[in-house]
Every structure is written in structure tokens, then in C-alpha cells.
Amino acid sequence: MIIKVLEIDNRSATTHFILLGFPTRPAFQLLLFSVFLVTYLVTLVENVAIILAIHSDGQLHKPMYFFLSHLSFLEMWYVTVISPKMLVDFLNKDKSISFNGCMTQLYFFVTFVCTEYILLAVMAFDRYVAICNPLRYPVIMTNQLCGMLAGGCWFCGLMTAMIKMVFIARLRYCGTPHINHYFCDISPLLNVSCEDSSQAELVDFFLALMVIAVPLCVVVTSYAIILVTILKIPSAQGRQKAFSTCASHLTVVTLFYSTTLFTYARPKLMYAYNSNKVVSVLYTVIVPLLNPIIYCLRNREVKTALKKTILCNRSGPGGDGDFNS
């Protein structure tokens, strides 16, 4: 479906783009390749381990871990959309990418980014219900609602990316444009278009505003109410226990939103500067690497389940596999 849209809407003669990536000496290129390869492989192993741990341990069949498994699955593909091509370019003098390949990479990248924004907001809502309405939590966060929320995150991400792609793929690109980035992103593509891209920019801005601002409001509101609720708990031990249940998620939200907002809240011309690539590395490579570590370090249940998984002592899901067990 994506390729058909590209074939119909692309009216330019451009068949390839050149990704400038990280222009350095060959020896340093090899060093970067090694570092990013290890980072990529570790990220995949971490997220697969979390998914297996949640699936195999009945104690983790709860809404919070259900959403965490979706986050891990998402971030596996999130890094896979970018890292393999980037790794190849470190070793290859030909850093070209086909038009369809570039647009496909962009489509899935935007899908995963938008889905993660919304999913993190859903996880914040889950923590709000768990801390502020603990007695009604099993009644509110049912299996059906959790499935609908997770499905809604993916649907919104897919549709947002599709709408953006329709406008970006229609732009005219002259010759073989050189993209000053290591992957196909929206702003670098808008920069190399040789026709007026104001309509595509407007659509991108509006959708970005919806996908970023609305989930951010949900996150801020949820944690503001959570903070007030925690402060009302009389015992210090009770406050610490309540805060510990959302500390990992709050850390992940802060990392992801701060790095992506720094990039996408700035004018598109800022992509002309190489410093933007460093910031992009933070949210495309470093954050997906750190997220599983953060959840493991801050969550005793996940650490215990991971130990069982690593030792191949997997417990069955138990019962009817209810997330609220």
C-alpha cells in the first residue's frame, strides 16, 4: 500500500537520495560501526528478554507490564528501522538510498515515534488509576480496555504516518539530493525538496502538535494528580512505595520527550547543522538502549522475572492469564 502511494504521488525524477551520515576518517567510521553495532544488538537482546520475561511469568500479567511489553516490542522495530542502514553506511562508500526505501524507512520511523508518544501517555494513565484509584484499578483496567488502548496507540501511529507520507511523497525532488542526516527524517527531506513544501510543513506541524502535545498533557496531568495523591499518604514508606511504581516510567518519559522535543520543536533549517545528528542519536539509539535498563533497575518484579528467564526456569502464565491477577 505504501509503495503504491509513492508510485502514484511521486512525480519527480529522483530515484535515490544520498545520506551524508557521519563524515569522518575511515578508522573512525570503523569505530562508530563497532559501537553502534554493539548498542543495536544489546538493545534487541534487552527488549526480547523483557518480552519473554513478561510472557513467561504469571506475576507480570498486569496492565503495567502488558503496556511495557508493547513498548519493548515497539522499540525493537524502532531501532531496526534505522540501525541496519546506518551500520552498512559506516562500511560502504556508497551511502545512497532509493526513493522508495527512504520513504518506507520514514513511514515506519514516524509510525513508531508517534505510537511511542501515545503509548507513554497510556502508561501514565495506567499509573494514575493504579495510585489514585487502587480499589477500582482491576475494574477499570480490564483486559478489554488494555487491548483497546494498545491497539489505539498502534492505529493512531500508523494513520498519522500515512497522512504525513501522502504529503511528503508528493513533493518534487530534483536530481540526487544529499540529506544531511544518517536516516530519512521529515525535516531533512523538506529541506532538499525543490518545490514549495509549505503545505507538507503545515500538515506535519499540525499532526506533530496533536501527537506530541495531547499525550504530553495526559502525562503531565496524570503525574500532577499522582504527586498530589502521594504527598497525602501519611507514612514515608507508603509514599516511597507509591512513587517507586511510577519512577521508571517517569524516567523513560522524561528521556524520550526531552530528546525528541528538542529536535522537532526547532525550525527545519536547524537540520543543516551536524549537531542535530548527535541529538538524534540520543533518541534513536541511546534512549532505546537505556529504557530496558531503567525498568530493570527500578523494578524488582521485572528483575526477578528476568532472572527466571535467563535461568530457563520459566513459570507458566497461571490461571486464565488475566492481566489484573
GROMACS .gro file of C-alpha atoms in nm:
model
  325
    1MET     CA    1   0.000   0.000   0.000
    2ILE     CA    2   0.284   0.239   0.089
    3ILE     CA    3   0.469   0.166  -0.238
    4LYS     CA    4   0.153   0.224  -0.441
    5VAL     CA    5   0.106   0.565  -0.279
    6LEU     CA    6   0.468   0.652  -0.353
    7GLU     CA    7   0.442   0.537  -0.718
    8ILE     CA    8   0.125   0.737  -0.776
    9ASP     CA    9   0.219   1.053  -0.590
   10ASN     CA   10   0.589   1.087  -0.670
   11ARG     CA   11   0.614   1.296  -0.986
   12SER     CA   12   0.985   1.377  -0.966
   13ALA     CA   13   1.277   1.223  -1.149
   14THR     CA   14   1.459   1.148  -0.825
   15THR     CA   15   1.524   0.778  -0.773
   16HIS     CA   16   1.787   0.797  -0.496
   17PHE     CA   17   1.897   1.011  -0.205
   18ILE     CA   18   2.246   1.035  -0.055
   19LEU     CA   19   2.264   1.009   0.324
   20LEU     CA   20   2.566   1.210   0.438
   21GLY     CA   21   2.567   1.037   0.777
   22PHE     CA   22   2.876   1.099   0.989
   23PRO     CA   23   3.157   1.212   0.755
   24THR     CA   24   3.478   1.113   0.934
   25ARG     CA   25   3.804   0.929   0.865
   26PRO     CA   26   3.777   0.557   0.771
   27ALA     CA   27   3.933   0.446   1.100
   28PHE     CA   28   3.676   0.641   1.300
   29GLN     CA   29   3.399   0.506   1.077
   30LEU     CA   30   3.503   0.155   1.179
   31LEU     CA   31   3.499   0.257   1.547
   32LEU     CA   32   3.150   0.406   1.510
   33PHE     CA   33   3.036   0.088   1.334
   34SER     CA   34   3.158  -0.126   1.624
   35VAL     CA   35   2.998   0.095   1.889
   36PHE     CA   36   2.661   0.122   1.716
   37LEU     CA   37   2.657  -0.250   1.628
   38VAL     CA   38   2.708  -0.349   1.991
   39THR     CA   39   2.448  -0.093   2.101
   40TYR     CA   40   2.196  -0.225   1.847
   41LEU     CA   41   2.247  -0.590   1.943
   42VAL     CA   42   2.230  -0.516   2.316
   43THR     CA   43   1.907  -0.318   2.263
   44LEU     CA   44   1.749  -0.611   2.082
   45VAL     CA   45   1.858  -0.862   2.347
   46GLU     CA   46   1.731  -0.640   2.631
   47ASN     CA   47   1.387  -0.593   2.480
   48VAL     CA   48   1.348  -0.958   2.377
   49ALA     CA   49   1.441  -1.058   2.733
   50ILE     CA   50   1.177  -0.826   2.879
   51ILE     CA   51   0.908  -0.956   2.643
   52LEU     CA   52   0.994  -1.318   2.727
   53ALA     CA   53   1.003  -1.243   3.099
   54ILE     CA   54   0.661  -1.077   3.094
   55HIS     CA   55   0.512  -1.354   2.882
   56SER     CA   56   0.651  -1.637   3.095
   57ASP     CA   57   0.594  -1.501   3.446
   58GLY     CA   58   0.233  -1.503   3.565
   59GLN     CA   59   0.313  -1.237   3.827
   60LEU     CA   60   0.371  -0.990   3.545
   61HIS     CA   61   0.037  -1.044   3.375
   62LYS     CA   62  -0.080  -0.699   3.477
   63PRO     CA   63  -0.172  -0.390   3.272
   64MET     CA   64   0.155  -0.208   3.352
   65TYR     CA   65   0.365  -0.495   3.217
   66PHE     CA   66   0.127  -0.555   2.927
   67PHE     CA   67   0.199  -0.200   2.809
   68LEU     CA   68   0.569  -0.244   2.887
   69SER     CA   69   0.582  -0.547   2.657
   70HIS     CA   70   0.429  -0.335   2.380
   71LEU     CA   71   0.691  -0.066   2.445
   72SER     CA   72   0.972  -0.323   2.422
   73PHE     CA   73   0.827  -0.469   2.101
   74LEU     CA   74   0.792  -0.120   1.955
   75GLU     CA   75   1.149  -0.018   2.039
   76MET     CA   76   1.293  -0.335   1.885
   77TRP     CA   77   1.148  -0.231   1.549
   78TYR     CA   78   1.210   0.137   1.617
   79VAL     CA   79   1.588   0.081   1.623
   80THR     CA   80   1.574  -0.180   1.345
   81VAL     CA   81   1.425   0.073   1.103
   82ILE     CA   82   1.736   0.294   1.138
   83SER     CA   83   2.037   0.099   1.267
   84PRO     CA   84   2.098  -0.162   0.990
   85LYS     CA   85   2.118   0.101   0.714
   86MET     CA   86   2.333   0.325   0.933
   87LEU     CA   87   2.571   0.035   1.005
   88VAL     CA   88   2.603  -0.051   0.636
   89ASP     CA   89   2.682   0.312   0.553
   90PHE     CA   90   2.971   0.312   0.801
   91LEU     CA   91   3.143   0.044   0.591
   92ASN     CA   92   3.022   0.143   0.246
   93LYS     CA   93   3.134   0.437   0.034
   94ASP     CA   94   2.801   0.431  -0.149
   95LYS     CA   95   2.562   0.589   0.101
   96SER     CA   96   2.267   0.612  -0.134
   97ILE     CA   97   1.915   0.500  -0.051
   98SER     CA   98   1.638   0.452  -0.305
   99PHE     CA   99   1.338   0.684  -0.308
  100ASN     CA  100   1.100   0.405  -0.209
  101GLY     CA  101   1.348   0.280   0.052
  102CYS     CA  102   1.378   0.628   0.202
  103MET     CA  103   1.003   0.680   0.215
  104THR     CA  104   0.945   0.336   0.362
  105GLN     CA  105   1.206   0.399   0.632
  106LEU     CA  106   1.046   0.735   0.707
  107TYR     CA  107   0.697   0.583   0.723
  108PHE     CA  108   0.788   0.318   0.979
  109PHE     CA  109   1.007   0.558   1.180
  110VAL     CA  110   0.722   0.809   1.210
  111THR     CA  111   0.481   0.526   1.294
  112PHE     CA  112   0.695   0.403   1.583
  113VAL     CA  113   0.772   0.752   1.717
  114CYS     CA  114   0.405   0.856   1.714
  115THR     CA  115   0.298   0.524   1.865
  116GLU     CA  116   0.552   0.563   2.146
  117TYR     CA  117   0.431   0.913   2.230
  118ILE     CA  118   0.074   0.785   2.272
  119LEU     CA  119   0.177   0.461   2.444
  120LEU     CA  120   0.375   0.651   2.708
  121ALA     CA  121   0.065   0.862   2.775
  122VAL     CA  122  -0.145   0.546   2.813
  123MET     CA  123   0.113   0.408   3.058
  124ALA     CA  124   0.092   0.733   3.256
  125PHE     CA  125  -0.288   0.696   3.270
  126ASP     CA  126  -0.242   0.338   3.394
  127ARG     CA  127  -0.017   0.461   3.677
  128TYR     CA  128  -0.271   0.734   3.761
  129VAL     CA  129  -0.551   0.477   3.800
  130ALA     CA  130  -0.327   0.239   3.998
  131ILE     CA  131  -0.215   0.504   4.251
  132CYS     CA  132  -0.517   0.733   4.271
  133ASN     CA  133  -0.791   0.467   4.241
  134PRO     CA  134  -0.628   0.147   4.368
  135LEU     CA  135  -0.953  -0.021   4.474
  136ARG     CA  136  -1.115   0.033   4.133
  137TYR     CA  137  -0.799  -0.043   3.937
  138PRO     CA  138  -0.892  -0.405   3.847
  139VAL     CA  139  -1.240  -0.290   3.744
  140ILE     CA  140  -1.120  -0.001   3.527
  141MET     CA  141  -0.807  -0.151   3.368
  142THR     CA  142  -0.969  -0.465   3.228
  143ASN     CA  143  -0.813  -0.688   2.963
  144GLN     CA  144  -1.054  -0.546   2.707
  145LEU     CA  145  -0.968  -0.185   2.784
  146CYS     CA  146  -0.593  -0.259   2.785
  147GLY     CA  147  -0.622  -0.426   2.445
  148MET     CA  148  -0.822  -0.135   2.305
  149LEU     CA  149  -0.575   0.121   2.439
  150ALA     CA  150  -0.274  -0.065   2.297
  151GLY     CA  151  -0.448  -0.116   1.963
  152GLY     CA  152  -0.547   0.251   1.956
  153CYS     CA  153  -0.183   0.355   2.005
  154TRP     CA  154  -0.072   0.149   1.704
  155PHE     CA  155  -0.366   0.263   1.489
  156CYS     CA  156  -0.302   0.632   1.561
  157GLY     CA  157   0.068   0.589   1.486
  158LEU     CA  158   0.003   0.411   1.156
  159MET     CA  159  -0.259   0.662   1.039
  160THR     CA  160  -0.053   0.967   1.140
  161ALA     CA  161   0.245   0.835   0.946
  162MET     CA  162   0.030   0.755   0.642
  163ILE     CA  163  -0.115   1.107   0.627
  164LYS     CA  164   0.232   1.263   0.657
  165MET     CA  165   0.369   1.033   0.388
  166VAL     CA  166   0.100   1.129   0.135
  167PHE     CA  167   0.214   1.492   0.151
  168ILE     CA  168   0.589   1.429   0.167
  169ALA     CA  169   0.594   1.172  -0.114
  170ARG     CA  170   0.417   1.419  -0.344
  171LEU     CA  171   0.697   1.673  -0.317
  172ARG     CA  172   0.930   1.717  -0.612
  173TYR     CA  173   1.296   1.632  -0.554
  174CYS     CA  174   1.550   1.735  -0.818
  175GLY     CA  175   1.849   1.524  -0.921
  176THR     CA  176   2.006   1.320  -0.638
  177PRO     CA  177   1.952   1.521  -0.320
  178HIS     CA  178   2.207   1.498  -0.038
  179ILE     CA  179   2.041   1.456   0.302
  180ASN     CA  180   2.249   1.587   0.591
  181HIS     CA  181   2.143   1.307   0.823
  182TYR     CA  182   2.203   0.935   0.883
  183PHE     CA  183   1.842   0.833   0.812
  184CYS     CA  184   1.539   0.968   0.627
  185ASP     CA  185   1.356   1.207   0.856
  186ILE     CA  186   1.084   1.460   0.776
  187SER     CA  187   1.269   1.789   0.817
  188PRO     CA  188   1.580   1.687   0.616
  189LEU     CA  189   1.352   1.577   0.330
  190LEU     CA  190   1.162   1.905   0.341
  191ASN     CA  191   1.497   2.083   0.319
  192VAL     CA  192   1.601   1.911  -0.004
  193SER     CA  193   1.268   1.948  -0.183
  194CYS     CA  194   1.293   2.175  -0.488
  195GLU     CA  195   0.934   2.299  -0.471
  196ASP     CA  196   0.720   2.479  -0.217
  197SER     CA  197   0.680   2.247   0.081
  198SER     CA  198   0.468   2.480   0.295
  199GLN     CA  199   0.159   2.256   0.273
  200ALA     CA  200   0.355   1.949   0.382
  201GLU     CA  201   0.516   2.152   0.662
  202LEU     CA  202   0.174   2.271   0.782
  203VAL     CA  203   0.034   1.917   0.788
  204ASP     CA  204   0.345   1.789   0.963
  205PHE     CA  205   0.326   2.067   1.223
  206PHE     CA  206  -0.044   2.010   1.293
  207LEU     CA  207  -0.010   1.632   1.327
  208ALA     CA  208   0.306   1.669   1.537
  209LEU     CA  209   0.119   1.911   1.762
  210MET     CA  210  -0.162   1.660   1.809
  211VAL     CA  211   0.062   1.358   1.860
  212ILE     CA  212   0.307   1.532   2.093
  213ALA     CA  213   0.102   1.794   2.278
  214VAL     CA  214  -0.206   1.584   2.360
  215PRO     CA  215  -0.011   1.285   2.505
  216LEU     CA  216   0.219   1.528   2.688
  217CYS     CA  217  -0.084   1.693   2.850
  218VAL     CA  218  -0.210   1.350   2.956
  219VAL     CA  219   0.131   1.265   3.105
  220VAL     CA  220   0.167   1.597   3.290
  221THR     CA  221  -0.190   1.588   3.422
  222SER     CA  222  -0.160   1.225   3.533
  223TYR     CA  223   0.165   1.282   3.721
  224ALA     CA  224   0.043   1.608   3.874
  225ILE     CA  225  -0.253   1.422   4.028
  226ILE     CA  226  -0.025   1.130   4.123
  227LEU     CA  227   0.213   1.369   4.301
  228VAL     CA  228  -0.071   1.528   4.498
  229THR     CA  229  -0.202   1.184   4.593
  230ILE     CA  230   0.141   1.059   4.702
  231LEU     CA  231   0.201   1.367   4.918
  232LYS     CA  232  -0.125   1.293   5.101
  233ILE     CA  233  -0.001   0.949   5.209
  234PRO     CA  234   0.085   0.982   5.580
  235SER     CA  235   0.377   0.737   5.604
  236ALA     CA  236   0.713   0.789   5.435
  237GLN     CA  237   0.728   0.418   5.348
  238GLY     CA  238   0.389   0.440   5.179
  239ARG     CA  239   0.495   0.744   4.977
  240GLN     CA  240   0.816   0.572   4.869
  241LYS     CA  241   0.632   0.257   4.766
  242ALA     CA  242   0.375   0.454   4.564
  243PHE     CA  243   0.641   0.662   4.391
  244SER     CA  244   0.853   0.356   4.308
  245THR     CA  245   0.570   0.211   4.098
  246CYS     CA  246   0.589   0.503   3.853
  247ALA     CA  247   0.953   0.617   3.885
  248SER     CA  248   1.075   0.401   3.596
  249HIS     CA  249   0.803   0.521   3.360
  250LEU     CA  250   0.857   0.884   3.459
  251THR     CA  251   1.230   0.850   3.383
  252VAL     CA  252   1.160   0.694   3.041
  253VAL     CA  253   0.904   0.965   2.957
  254THR     CA  254   1.150   1.239   3.053
  255LEU     CA  255   1.427   1.091   2.838
  256PHE     CA  256   1.211   1.034   2.531
  257TYR     CA  257   1.014   1.358   2.537
  258SER     CA  258   1.312   1.581   2.618
  259THR     CA  259   1.529   1.446   2.334
  260THR     CA  260   1.256   1.437   2.069
  261LEU     CA  261   1.104   1.772   2.162
  262PHE     CA  262   1.448   1.934   2.141
  263THR     CA  263   1.466   1.816   1.780
  264TYR     CA  264   1.112   1.852   1.648
  265ALA     CA  265   1.028   2.178   1.823
  266ARG     CA  266   1.303   2.358   1.631
  267PRO     CA  267   1.282   2.506   1.280
  268LYS     CA  268   1.362   2.271   0.992
  269LEU     CA  269   1.667   2.476   0.893
  270MET     CA  270   1.840   2.356   1.210
  271TYR     CA  271   1.887   2.025   1.030
  272ALA     CA  272   2.162   2.192   0.832
  273TYR     CA  273   2.384   2.165   1.139
  274ASN     CA  274   2.573   1.847   1.229
  275SER     CA  275   2.498   1.892   1.600
  276ASN     CA  276   2.142   1.783   1.529
  277LYS     CA  277   2.270   1.435   1.438
  278VAL     CA  278   2.411   1.397   1.788
  279VAL     CA  279   2.073   1.483   1.939
  280SER     CA  280   1.905   1.237   1.701
  281VAL     CA  281   2.141   0.962   1.818
  282LEU     CA  282   2.010   1.018   2.171
  283TYR     CA  283   1.650   0.925   2.089
  284THR     CA  284   1.715   0.674   1.809
  285VAL     CA  285   1.999   0.478   1.974
  286ILE     CA  286   2.069   0.574   2.337
  287VAL     CA  287   1.715   0.603   2.476
  288PRO     CA  288   1.600   0.261   2.340
  289LEU     CA  289   1.918   0.114   2.494
  290LEU     CA  290   1.855   0.274   2.835
  291ASN     CA  291   1.480   0.210   2.866
  292PRO     CA  292   1.501  -0.165   2.944
  293ILE     CA  293   1.787  -0.098   3.187
  294ILE     CA  294   1.581   0.166   3.367
  295TYR     CA  295   1.282  -0.066   3.403
  296CYS     CA  296   1.503  -0.349   3.529
  297LEU     CA  297   1.698  -0.141   3.780
  298ARG     CA  298   1.389   0.024   3.926
  299ASN     CA  299   1.150  -0.273   3.925
  300ARG     CA  300   1.204  -0.576   4.147
  301GLU     CA  301   0.933  -0.783   3.976
  302VAL     CA  302   1.094  -0.740   3.634
  303LYS     CA  303   1.440  -0.822   3.771
  304THR     CA  304   1.308  -1.141   3.933
  305ALA     CA  305   1.128  -1.245   3.615
  306LEU     CA  306   1.440  -1.179   3.407
  307LYS     CA  307   1.648  -1.398   3.637
  308LYS     CA  308   1.396  -1.679   3.594
  309THR     CA  309   1.402  -1.632   3.216
  310ILE     CA  310   1.781  -1.630   3.197
  311LEU     CA  311   1.799  -1.941   3.414
  312CYS     CA  312   1.535  -2.104   3.190
  313ASN     CA  313   1.317  -2.161   3.497
  314ARG     CA  314   1.004  -2.024   3.337
  315SER     CA  315   0.683  -2.026   3.532
  316GLY     CA  316   0.355  -2.078   3.346
  317PRO     CA  317   0.110  -1.791   3.297
  318GLY     CA  318  -0.117  -1.945   3.554
  319GLY     CA  319  -0.491  -1.924   3.575
  320ASP     CA  320  -0.672  -1.760   3.290
  321GLY     CA  321  -0.380  -1.521   3.218
  322ASP     CA  322  -0.572  -1.221   3.345
  323PHE     CA  323  -0.360  -0.905   3.336
  324ASN     CA  324  -0.503  -0.799   3.667
  325SER     CA  325  -0.407  -1.115   3.854
   0.00000   0.00000   0.00000
